[in-house]
Amino acid sequence: MFVLLLPAGKFNKKSKINSKLNIRNSKLQEMKIYTKTGDKGYTSLIGGTRVPKHHLRIESYGTVDELNSYIGLIRDQGIASHDQQVLKEIQDRLFTIGSSLASDPERSKMIIPDLHEADIELLEKEMDLMNEQLPELRHFILPGGNNAISFCHIARCVCRRAERLSVHLAEESTVDAKVNVYLNRLSDYLFTLARKIGNEQKVPENQWIPRV
């Protein structure tokens, strides 16, 4: 569920932040887990537009939510603390992406958190640092090795699905171009993270050797 935040208006920076925090706290106090408004198979986008739950925009941000859950599962596998911190940052960015995808671009006047180029650059930087520690990749790698590695590959596949849905949505509606770039980089990051975890935990890579 992506619940945002506050209507656009003319505030100075300090009052905007205070208003956002007050509204957020108020919403959290008042929000009920069940609303019954979706019982007939429809839900609301940010902006109020009612759409069926199989709508492409719902599929898009729902898949990002699924991806975020798998990222949390990877964080819980006892991996390096630095990687846990980066994954926490990624989870935050995925909520930003979900909020963007959950908004009706024609009607929403809510202030939505921004995705920045620096968020994409962080993934690239992390991949470059990890690759410095890894042997050269000479084969395709089959998923598996241990739980942490396997969860990275599952998250990578879900990320690719989220990207495909978002690209499809971008052909029909407005999607921030940085969303698709971020998801594209993130799947590569998760692949690299799987290799790093295996290398650190001395798990041999499960190489695919084609039968010829």
Tab-separated table of N, CA, C and O in Angstrom, residues 15 45 66 118 128:
chain	number	residue	atom	x	y	z
A	15	SER	N	7.844	24.910	6.916
A	15	SER	CA	6.437	24.601	7.200
A	15	SER	C	5.973	23.408	6.383
A	15	SER	O	5.138	22.632	6.825
A	45	LEU	N	-5.992	4.875	-7.279
A	45	LEU	CA	-4.666	5.426	-7.453
A	45	LEU	C	-4.526	6.699	-6.631
A	45	LEU	O	-5.525	7.276	-6.194
A	66	GLU	N	6.368	-6.529	-4.172
A	66	GLU	CA	6.859	-7.905	-4.048
A	66	GLU	C	8.383	-7.929	-4.021
A	66	GLU	O	9.008	-8.616	-3.193
A	118	ALA	N	21.444	10.253	-8.554
A	118	ALA	CA	22.390	9.736	-7.556
A	118	ALA	C	21.980	8.363	-7.055
A	118	ALA	O	22.844	7.562	-6.653
A	128	ASP	N	30.611	-1.651	-9.148
A	128	ASP	CA	32.036	-1.501	-9.482
A	128	ASP	C	32.910	-1.973	-8.322
A	128	ASP	O	33.918	-2.667	-8.539
